[in-house]
Tab-separated table of C-alpha atoms in Angstrom:
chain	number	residue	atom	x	y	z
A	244	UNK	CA	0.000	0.000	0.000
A	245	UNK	CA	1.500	2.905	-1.109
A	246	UNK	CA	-0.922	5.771	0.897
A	247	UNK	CA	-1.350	6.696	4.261
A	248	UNK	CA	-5.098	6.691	5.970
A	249	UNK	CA	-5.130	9.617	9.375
A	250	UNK	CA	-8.025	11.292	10.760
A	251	UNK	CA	-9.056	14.548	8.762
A	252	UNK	CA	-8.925	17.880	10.953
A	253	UNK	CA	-13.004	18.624	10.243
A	254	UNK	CA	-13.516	14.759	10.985
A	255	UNK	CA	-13.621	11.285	8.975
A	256	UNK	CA	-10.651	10.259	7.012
A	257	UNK	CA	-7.570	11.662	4.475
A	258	UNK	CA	-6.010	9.510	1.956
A	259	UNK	CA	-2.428	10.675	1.415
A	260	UNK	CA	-1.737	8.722	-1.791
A	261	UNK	CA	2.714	8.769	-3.019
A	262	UNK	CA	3.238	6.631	-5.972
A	263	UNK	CA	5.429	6.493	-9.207
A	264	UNK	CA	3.820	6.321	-12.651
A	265	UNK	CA	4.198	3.989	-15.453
A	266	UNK	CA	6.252	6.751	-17.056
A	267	UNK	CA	8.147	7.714	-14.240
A	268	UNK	CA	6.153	10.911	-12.808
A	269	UNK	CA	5.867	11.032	-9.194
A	270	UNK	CA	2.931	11.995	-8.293
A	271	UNK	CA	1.047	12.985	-4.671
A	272	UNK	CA	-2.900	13.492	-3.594
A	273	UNK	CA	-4.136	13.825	-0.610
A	274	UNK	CA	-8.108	13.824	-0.515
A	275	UNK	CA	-10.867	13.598	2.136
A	276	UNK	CA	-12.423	9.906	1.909
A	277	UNK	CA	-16.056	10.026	1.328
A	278	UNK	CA	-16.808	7.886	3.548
A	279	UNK	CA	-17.142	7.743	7.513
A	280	UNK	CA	-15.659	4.658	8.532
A	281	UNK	CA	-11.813	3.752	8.718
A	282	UNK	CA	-12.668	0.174	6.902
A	283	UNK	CA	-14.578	2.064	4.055
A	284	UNK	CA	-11.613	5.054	3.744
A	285	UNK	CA	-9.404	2.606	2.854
A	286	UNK	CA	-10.695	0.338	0.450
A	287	UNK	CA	-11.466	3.924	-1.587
A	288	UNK	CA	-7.704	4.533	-0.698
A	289	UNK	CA	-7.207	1.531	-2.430
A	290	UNK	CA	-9.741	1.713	-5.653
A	291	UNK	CA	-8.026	5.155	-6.238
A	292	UNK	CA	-4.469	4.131	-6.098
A	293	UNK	CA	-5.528	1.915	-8.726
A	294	UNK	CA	-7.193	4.265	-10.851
A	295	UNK	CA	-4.262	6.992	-10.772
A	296	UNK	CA	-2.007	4.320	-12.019
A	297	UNK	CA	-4.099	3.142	-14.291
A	298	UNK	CA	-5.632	6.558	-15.811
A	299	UNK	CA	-2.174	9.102	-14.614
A	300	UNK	CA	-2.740	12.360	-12.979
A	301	UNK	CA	-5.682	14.327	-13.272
A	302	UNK	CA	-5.760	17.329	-15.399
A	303	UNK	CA	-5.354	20.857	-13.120
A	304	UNK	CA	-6.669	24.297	-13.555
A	305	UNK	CA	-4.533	25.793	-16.605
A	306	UNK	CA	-3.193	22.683	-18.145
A	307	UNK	CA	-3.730	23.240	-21.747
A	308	UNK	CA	-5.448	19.815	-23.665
A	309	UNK	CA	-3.730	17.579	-25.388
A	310	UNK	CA	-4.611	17.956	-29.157
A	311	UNK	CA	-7.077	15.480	-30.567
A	312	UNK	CA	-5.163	12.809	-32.579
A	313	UNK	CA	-6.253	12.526	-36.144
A	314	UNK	CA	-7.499	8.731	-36.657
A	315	UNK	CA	-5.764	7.085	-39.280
A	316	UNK	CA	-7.492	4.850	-41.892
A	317	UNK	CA	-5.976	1.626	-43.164
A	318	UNK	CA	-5.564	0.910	-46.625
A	319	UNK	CA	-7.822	-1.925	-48.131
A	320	UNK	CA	-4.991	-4.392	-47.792
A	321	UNK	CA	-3.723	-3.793	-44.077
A	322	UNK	CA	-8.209	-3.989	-43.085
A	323	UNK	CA	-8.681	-7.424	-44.826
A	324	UNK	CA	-7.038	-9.715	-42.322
A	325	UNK	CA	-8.999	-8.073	-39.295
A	326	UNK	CA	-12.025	-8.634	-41.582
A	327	UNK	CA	-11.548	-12.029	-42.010
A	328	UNK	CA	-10.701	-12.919	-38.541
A	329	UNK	CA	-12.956	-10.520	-36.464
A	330	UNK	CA	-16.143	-10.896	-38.520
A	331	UNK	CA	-15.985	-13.897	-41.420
A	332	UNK	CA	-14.495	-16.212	-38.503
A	333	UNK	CA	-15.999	-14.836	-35.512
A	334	UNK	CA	-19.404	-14.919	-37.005
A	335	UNK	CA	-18.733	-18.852	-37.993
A	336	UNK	CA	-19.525	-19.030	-41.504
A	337	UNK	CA	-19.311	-22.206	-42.807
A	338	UNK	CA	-15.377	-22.770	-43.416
A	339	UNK	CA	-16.008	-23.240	-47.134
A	340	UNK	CA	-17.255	-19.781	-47.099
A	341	UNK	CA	-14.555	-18.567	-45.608
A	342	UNK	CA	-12.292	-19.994	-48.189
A	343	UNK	CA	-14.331	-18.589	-50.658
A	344	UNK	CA	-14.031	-15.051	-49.297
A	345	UNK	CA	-10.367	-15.378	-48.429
A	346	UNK	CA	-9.741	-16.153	-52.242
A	347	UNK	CA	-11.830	-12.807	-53.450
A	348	UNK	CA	-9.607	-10.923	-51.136
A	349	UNK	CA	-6.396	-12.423	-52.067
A	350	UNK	CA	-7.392	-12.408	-55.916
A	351	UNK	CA	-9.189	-9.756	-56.546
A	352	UNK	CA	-10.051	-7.055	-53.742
A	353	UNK	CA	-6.747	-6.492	-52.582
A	354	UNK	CA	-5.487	-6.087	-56.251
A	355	UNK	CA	-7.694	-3.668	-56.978
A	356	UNK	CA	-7.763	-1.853	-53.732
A	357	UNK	CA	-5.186	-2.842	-51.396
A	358	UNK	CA	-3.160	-0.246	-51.872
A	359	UNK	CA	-5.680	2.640	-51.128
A	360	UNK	CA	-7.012	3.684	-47.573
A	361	UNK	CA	-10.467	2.590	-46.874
A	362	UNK	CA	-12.108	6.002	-47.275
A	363	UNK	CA	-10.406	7.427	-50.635
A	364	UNK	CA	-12.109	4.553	-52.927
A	365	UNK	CA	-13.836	5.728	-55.553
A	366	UNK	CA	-16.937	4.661	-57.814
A	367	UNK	CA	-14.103	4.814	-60.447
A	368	UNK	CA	-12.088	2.446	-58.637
A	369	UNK	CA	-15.199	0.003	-58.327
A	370	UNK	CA	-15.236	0.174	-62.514
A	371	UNK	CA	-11.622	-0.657	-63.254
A	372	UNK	CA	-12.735	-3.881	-61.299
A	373	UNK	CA	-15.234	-4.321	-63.222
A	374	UNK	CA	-13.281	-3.970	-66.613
A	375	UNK	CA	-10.897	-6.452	-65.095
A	376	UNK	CA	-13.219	-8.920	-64.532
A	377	UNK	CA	-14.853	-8.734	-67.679
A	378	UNK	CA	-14.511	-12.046	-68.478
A	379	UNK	CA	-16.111	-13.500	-65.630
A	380	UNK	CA	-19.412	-14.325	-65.426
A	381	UNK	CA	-21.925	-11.226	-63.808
A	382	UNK	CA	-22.987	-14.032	-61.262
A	383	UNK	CA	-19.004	-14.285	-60.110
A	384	UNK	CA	-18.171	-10.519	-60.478
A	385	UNK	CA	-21.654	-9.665	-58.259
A	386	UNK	CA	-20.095	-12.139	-55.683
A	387	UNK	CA	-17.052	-9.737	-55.716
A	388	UNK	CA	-18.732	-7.198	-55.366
A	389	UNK	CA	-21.003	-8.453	-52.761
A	390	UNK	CA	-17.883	-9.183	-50.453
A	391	UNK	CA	-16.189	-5.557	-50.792
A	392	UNK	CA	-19.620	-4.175	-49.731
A	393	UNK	CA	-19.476	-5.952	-46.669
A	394	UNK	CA	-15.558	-5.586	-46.124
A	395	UNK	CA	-16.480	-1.408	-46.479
A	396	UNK	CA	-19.999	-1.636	-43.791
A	397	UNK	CA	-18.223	-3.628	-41.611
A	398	UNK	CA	-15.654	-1.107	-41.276
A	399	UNK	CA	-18.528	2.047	-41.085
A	400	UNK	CA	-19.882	-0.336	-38.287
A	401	UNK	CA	-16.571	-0.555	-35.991
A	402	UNK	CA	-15.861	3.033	-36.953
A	403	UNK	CA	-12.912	2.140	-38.823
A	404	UNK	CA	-14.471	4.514	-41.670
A	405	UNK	CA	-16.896	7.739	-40.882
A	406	UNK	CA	-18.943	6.761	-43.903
A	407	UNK	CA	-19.139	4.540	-46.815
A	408	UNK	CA	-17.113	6.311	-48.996
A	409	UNK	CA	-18.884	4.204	-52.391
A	410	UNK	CA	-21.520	1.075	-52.826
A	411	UNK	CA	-20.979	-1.023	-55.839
A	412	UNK	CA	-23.697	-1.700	-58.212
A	413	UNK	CA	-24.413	-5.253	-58.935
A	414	UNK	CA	-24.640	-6.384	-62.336
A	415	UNK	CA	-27.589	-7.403	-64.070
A	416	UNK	CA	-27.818	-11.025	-64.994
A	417	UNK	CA	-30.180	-14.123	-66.501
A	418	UNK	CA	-31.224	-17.037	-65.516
A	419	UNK	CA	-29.338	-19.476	-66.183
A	420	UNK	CA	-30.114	-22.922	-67.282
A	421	UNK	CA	-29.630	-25.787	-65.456
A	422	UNK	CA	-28.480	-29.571	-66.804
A	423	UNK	CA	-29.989	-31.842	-66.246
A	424	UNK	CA	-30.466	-35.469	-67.485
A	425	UNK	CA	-34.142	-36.333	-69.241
A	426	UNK	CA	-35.833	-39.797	-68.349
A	427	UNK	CA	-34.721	-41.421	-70.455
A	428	UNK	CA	-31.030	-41.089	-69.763
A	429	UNK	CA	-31.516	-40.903	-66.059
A	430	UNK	CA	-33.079	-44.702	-66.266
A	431	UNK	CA	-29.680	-45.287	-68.179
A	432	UNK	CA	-27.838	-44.121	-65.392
A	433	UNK	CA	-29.762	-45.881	-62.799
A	434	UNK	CA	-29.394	-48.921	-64.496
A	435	UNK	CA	-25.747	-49.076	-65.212
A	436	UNK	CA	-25.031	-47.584	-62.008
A	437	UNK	CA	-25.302	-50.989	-59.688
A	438	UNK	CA	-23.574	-52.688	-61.943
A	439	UNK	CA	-20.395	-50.974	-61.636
A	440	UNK	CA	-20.261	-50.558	-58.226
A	441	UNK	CA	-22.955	-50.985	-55.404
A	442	UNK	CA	-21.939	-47.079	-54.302
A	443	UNK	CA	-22.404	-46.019	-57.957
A	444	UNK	CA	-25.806	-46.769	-57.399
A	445	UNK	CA	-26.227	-44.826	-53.969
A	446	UNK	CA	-24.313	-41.986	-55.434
A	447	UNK	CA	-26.800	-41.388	-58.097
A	448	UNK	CA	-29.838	-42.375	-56.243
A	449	UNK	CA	-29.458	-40.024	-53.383
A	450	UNK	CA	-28.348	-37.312	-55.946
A	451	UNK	CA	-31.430	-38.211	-58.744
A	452	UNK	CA	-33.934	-38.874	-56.397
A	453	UNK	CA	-33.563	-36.977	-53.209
A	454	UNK	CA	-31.823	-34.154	-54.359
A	455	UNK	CA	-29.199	-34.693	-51.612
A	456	UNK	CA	-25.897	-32.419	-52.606
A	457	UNK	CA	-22.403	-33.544	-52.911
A	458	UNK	CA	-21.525	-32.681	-48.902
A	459	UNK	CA	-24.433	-34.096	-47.783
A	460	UNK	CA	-23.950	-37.281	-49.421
A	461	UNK	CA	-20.679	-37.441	-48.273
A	462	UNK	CA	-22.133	-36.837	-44.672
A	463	UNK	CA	-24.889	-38.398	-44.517
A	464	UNK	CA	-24.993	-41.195	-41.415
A	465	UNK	CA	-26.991	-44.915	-41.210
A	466	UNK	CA	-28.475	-42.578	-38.251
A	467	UNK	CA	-30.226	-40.203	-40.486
A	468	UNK	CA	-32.555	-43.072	-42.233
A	469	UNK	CA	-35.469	-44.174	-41.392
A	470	UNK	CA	-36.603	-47.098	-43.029
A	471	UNK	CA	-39.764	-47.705	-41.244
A	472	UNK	CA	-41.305	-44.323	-42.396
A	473	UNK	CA	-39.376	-44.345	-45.024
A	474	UNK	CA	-37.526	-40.843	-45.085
A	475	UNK	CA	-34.184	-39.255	-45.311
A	476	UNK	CA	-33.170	-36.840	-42.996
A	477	UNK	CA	-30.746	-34.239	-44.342
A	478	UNK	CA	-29.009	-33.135	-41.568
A	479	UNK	CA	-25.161	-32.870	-42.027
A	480	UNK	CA	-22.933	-31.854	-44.713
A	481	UNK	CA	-19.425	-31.858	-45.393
A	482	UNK	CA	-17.892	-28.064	-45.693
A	483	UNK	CA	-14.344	-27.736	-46.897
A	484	UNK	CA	-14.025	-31.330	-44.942
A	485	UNK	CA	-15.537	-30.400	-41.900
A	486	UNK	CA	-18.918	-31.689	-41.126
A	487	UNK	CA	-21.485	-28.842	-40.431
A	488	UNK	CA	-25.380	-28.591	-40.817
A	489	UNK	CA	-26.433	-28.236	-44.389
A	490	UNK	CA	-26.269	-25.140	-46.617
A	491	UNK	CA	-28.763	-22.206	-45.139
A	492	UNK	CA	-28.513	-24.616	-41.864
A	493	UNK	CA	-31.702	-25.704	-43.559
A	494	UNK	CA	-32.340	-29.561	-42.209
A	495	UNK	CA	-35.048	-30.982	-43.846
A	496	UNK	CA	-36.694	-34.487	-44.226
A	497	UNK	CA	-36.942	-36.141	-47.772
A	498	UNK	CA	-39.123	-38.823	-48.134
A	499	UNK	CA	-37.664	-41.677	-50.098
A	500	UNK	CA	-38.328	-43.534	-53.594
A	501	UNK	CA	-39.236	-47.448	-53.343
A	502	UNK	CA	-35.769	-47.712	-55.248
A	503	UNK	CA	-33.266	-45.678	-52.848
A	504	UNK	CA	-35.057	-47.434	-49.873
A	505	UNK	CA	-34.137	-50.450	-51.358
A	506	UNK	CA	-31.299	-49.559	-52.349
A	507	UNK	CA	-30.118	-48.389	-49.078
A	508	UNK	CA	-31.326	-51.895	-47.736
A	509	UNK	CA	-28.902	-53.649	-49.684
A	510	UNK	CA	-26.234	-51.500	-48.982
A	511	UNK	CA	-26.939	-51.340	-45.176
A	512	UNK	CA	-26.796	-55.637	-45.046
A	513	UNK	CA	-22.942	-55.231	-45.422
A	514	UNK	CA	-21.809	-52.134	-44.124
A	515	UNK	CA	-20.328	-51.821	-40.853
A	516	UNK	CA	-19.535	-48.025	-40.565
A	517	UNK	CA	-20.978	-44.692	-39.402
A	518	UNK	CA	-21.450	-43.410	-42.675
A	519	UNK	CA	-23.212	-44.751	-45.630
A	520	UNK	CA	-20.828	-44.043	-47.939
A	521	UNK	CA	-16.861	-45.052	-47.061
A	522	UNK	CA	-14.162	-45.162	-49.318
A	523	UNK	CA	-11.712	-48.521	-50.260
A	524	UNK	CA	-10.097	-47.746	-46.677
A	525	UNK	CA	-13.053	-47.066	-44.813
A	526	UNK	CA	-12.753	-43.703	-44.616
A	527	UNK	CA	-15.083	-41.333	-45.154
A	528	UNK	CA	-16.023	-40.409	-48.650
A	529	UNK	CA	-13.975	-37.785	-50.424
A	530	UNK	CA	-15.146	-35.309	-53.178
A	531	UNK	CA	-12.358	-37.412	-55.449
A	532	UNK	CA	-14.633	-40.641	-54.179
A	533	UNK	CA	-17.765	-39.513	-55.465
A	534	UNK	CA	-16.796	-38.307	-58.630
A	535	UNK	CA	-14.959	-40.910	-59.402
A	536	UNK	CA	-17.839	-43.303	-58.835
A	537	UNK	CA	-20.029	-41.341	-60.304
A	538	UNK	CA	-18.001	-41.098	-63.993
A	539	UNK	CA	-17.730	-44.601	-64.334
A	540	UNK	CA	-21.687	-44.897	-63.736
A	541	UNK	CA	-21.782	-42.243	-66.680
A	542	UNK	CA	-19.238	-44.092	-69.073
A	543	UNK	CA	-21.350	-47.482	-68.451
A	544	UNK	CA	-24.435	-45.648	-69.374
A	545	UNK	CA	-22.749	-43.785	-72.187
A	546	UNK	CA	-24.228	-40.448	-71.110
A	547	UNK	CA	-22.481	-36.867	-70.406
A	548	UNK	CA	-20.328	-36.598	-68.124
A	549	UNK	CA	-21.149	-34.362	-65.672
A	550	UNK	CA	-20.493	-33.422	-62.044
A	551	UNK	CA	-22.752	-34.682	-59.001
A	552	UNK	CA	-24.777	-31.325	-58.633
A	553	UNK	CA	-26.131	-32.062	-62.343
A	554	UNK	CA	-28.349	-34.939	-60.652
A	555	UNK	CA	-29.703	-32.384	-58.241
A	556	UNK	CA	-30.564	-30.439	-61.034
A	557	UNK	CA	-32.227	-33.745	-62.368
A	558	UNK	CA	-34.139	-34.288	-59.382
A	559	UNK	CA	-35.710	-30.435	-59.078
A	560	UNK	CA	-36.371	-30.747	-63.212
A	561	UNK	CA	-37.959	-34.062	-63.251
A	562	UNK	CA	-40.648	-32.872	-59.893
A	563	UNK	CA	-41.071	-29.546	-62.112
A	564	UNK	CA	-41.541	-31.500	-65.242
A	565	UNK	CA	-44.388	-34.172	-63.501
A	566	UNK	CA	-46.197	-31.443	-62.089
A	567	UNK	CA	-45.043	-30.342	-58.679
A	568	UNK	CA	-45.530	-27.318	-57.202
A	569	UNK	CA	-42.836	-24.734	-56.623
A	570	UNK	CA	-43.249	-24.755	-52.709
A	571	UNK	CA	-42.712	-28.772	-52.766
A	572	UNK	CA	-39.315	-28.416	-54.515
A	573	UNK	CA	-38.780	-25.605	-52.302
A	574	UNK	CA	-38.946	-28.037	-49.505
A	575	UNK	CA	-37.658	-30.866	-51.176
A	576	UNK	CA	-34.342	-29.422	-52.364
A	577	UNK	CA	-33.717	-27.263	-48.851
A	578	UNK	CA	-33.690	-24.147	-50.988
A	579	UNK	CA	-33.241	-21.168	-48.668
A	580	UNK	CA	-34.459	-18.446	-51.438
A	581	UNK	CA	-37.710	-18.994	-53.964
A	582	UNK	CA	-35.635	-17.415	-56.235
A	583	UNK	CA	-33.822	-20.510	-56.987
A	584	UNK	CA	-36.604	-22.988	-57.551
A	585	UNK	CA	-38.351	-20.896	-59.885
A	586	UNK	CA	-35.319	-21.477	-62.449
A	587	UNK	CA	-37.240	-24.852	-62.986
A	588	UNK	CA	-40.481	-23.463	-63.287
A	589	UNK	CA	-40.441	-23.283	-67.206
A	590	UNK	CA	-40.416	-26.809	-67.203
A	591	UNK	CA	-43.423	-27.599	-65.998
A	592	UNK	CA	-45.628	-27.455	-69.276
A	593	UNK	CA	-48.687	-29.426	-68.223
A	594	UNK	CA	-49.738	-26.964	-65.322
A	595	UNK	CA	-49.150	-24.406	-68.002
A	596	UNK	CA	-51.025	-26.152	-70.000
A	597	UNK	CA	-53.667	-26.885	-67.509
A	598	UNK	CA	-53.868	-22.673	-66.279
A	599	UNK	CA	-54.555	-22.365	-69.598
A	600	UNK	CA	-57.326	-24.903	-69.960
A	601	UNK	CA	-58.859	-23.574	-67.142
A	602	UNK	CA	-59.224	-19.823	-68.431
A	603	UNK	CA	-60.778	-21.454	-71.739
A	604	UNK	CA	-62.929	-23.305	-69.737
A	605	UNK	CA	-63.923	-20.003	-67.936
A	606	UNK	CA	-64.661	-18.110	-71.142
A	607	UNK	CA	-67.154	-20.724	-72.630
A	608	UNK	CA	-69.228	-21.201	-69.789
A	609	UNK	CA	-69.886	-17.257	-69.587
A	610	UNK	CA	-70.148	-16.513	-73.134
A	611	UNK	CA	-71.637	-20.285	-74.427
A	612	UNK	CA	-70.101	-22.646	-76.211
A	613	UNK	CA	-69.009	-21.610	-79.641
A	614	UNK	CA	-70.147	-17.635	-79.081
A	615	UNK	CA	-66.590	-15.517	-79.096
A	616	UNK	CA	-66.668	-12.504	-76.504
């Protein structure tokens, strides 16, 4: 203790505090406690001991203020890291997301910013961006784009930056198209498929018809089945090789075909291991894996060759194309945004067909049969 506690001349207690600084200045206070008791005086003693050391002397009549220090901003390039760590990590995005955004910084952002202080970019700057990534599709430059808005609002938001300083402007794009197999090859497939390998089989059944995605086939556990009311629950998926919940964190149930159920029977009879699918070693399944077992299912059916996602696409297509309605696939697929499942919309040409019907229909019965409006 470095103070002294005596009685104060108009009663209670002084606190006569001596102590050295951090930086060296000595410093003295003496102060009436406020507080009556002896006990009480000096635990305040002791609270402001630790407060001078902590905060220095206080400032006395006439001192003249320090001048304010002018913040400095960062440059693109030196903010990136502490966005990646303090808010991409911190907020636990899914680690293949932050892969993804790690790359954008590292190939693009910090090329085309890093050099420049958070608050000088221009809308200019955001265009010579733009001109460099011309030959990228506008659904991978809006991505970009996407990611420097945030890296910018986070830094408004921990008042890194007074203001945005400019908001990029997405680019417009189309819908694309998705492949997908018809019915005709997708029987192909499934009938090839067993006879290459039994996993073949499970690889494009759980893709074609329960729209499971690569991860979550890859994930998916003996656990998650349940024969007796025959669904599939969708409930892990493999993220950069981590095991997570699925995309959106959206677990859903997918009830099963006669022929996956079976399937998975079969499959179950000899397989001693947490997950359904296990490589040669019995290890669990790698992206290589599925592929792999999935291209020689494609070469015995003498079809395209195309990667696992394509039989989700299959799946959505074929429910669109036999009449399903948009909030089933929805559910089905564990889309997070309607957006999405309306790209298979246009191929569902019978309830077209049958809206259609239905207004015809309409007509005749108000106007009689044959009698044009």
């Amino acid at each position: 203790m470095s103070f002294t506690i005596r009685p104060f001349r108009t009663g209670g207690w002084e606190i006569d505090i001596v102590l050295t600084l951090p930086n060296g200045e000595k410093l003295r206070e003496r102060r009436k406690a406020p507080v009556d008791s002896k006990s009480a005086a000096k635990k305040w003693g002791q609270e402001r001991e630790r407060h001078l050391l902590q905060h220095g002397r206080p400032p006395r009549r006439g001192d003249k203020a320090k001048p304010e220090q002018k913040k400095t901003v960062p440059t693109f390039a030196e903010f990136v890291p502490r966005y990646l760590a303090d808010h991409v990590r911190a907020n636990r995005e899914k680690p293949s997301t932050q892969i993804a955004k790690q790359q954008v910084c590292a190939s693009h952002l910090i090329p085309a910013f890093g050099r420049l202080r958070l608050d000088e970019i221009t809308i200019e700057d955001v265009q010579r961006l733009k001109l460099a990534l011309a030959d990228r599709s506008p659904k991978t430059l809006n991505n970009v784009l996407a990611i420097f808005n945030t890296v910018l609002t986070v830094a408004e938001q921990w008042g890194v930056i007074e203001g945005i300083p400019v908001k990029a402007k997405w680019v417009k794009t189309t819908i694309p198209s998705m492949p997908f197999y018809d019915f005709d090859e997708y029987d192909r497939l499934r009938a090839a498929a067993p006879k290459v390998d039994r996993r073949c089989e499970i690889v494009v059944l759980l893709a074609g018809d329960a729209g499971l995605r690569s991860g979550e086939i890859r994930a998916l556990h003996w656990s998650s089945i349940d024969f007796g009311r025959g669904l599939l629950i969708v409930e892990r998926a493999y993220s950069a090789d981590q095991v997570m919940t699925p995309k959106s964190d959206k677990i859903r149930a997918v009830p099963m075909t006669t022929r996956l159920s079976a399937a998975l029977h079969k499959h179950r009879e000899t397989s001693e291991h947490t997950n359904v699918l296990v490589n040669d070693e019995g290890k669990p399944t790698s992206k290589h894996n599925l592929r792999s077992w999935l291209l020689r299912a494609q070469r015995a059916a003498k079809v395209l060759e195309k990667g696992p996602h394509t039989l989700r696409h299959t799946f959505c297509s074929h429910l669109a194309m036999t009449g399903a309605h948009v909030m089933e696939i929805k559910t089905l697929a564990g889309h997070s945004e309607l957006e999405t499942t309306q790209r298979y919309m246009h191929l569902t040409p019978r309830a077209l067909r049958g809206a259609v019907d239905r207004l015809e229909g309409s007509a005749s019965r108000r106007f009689g049969d044959g009698v044009e409006p």
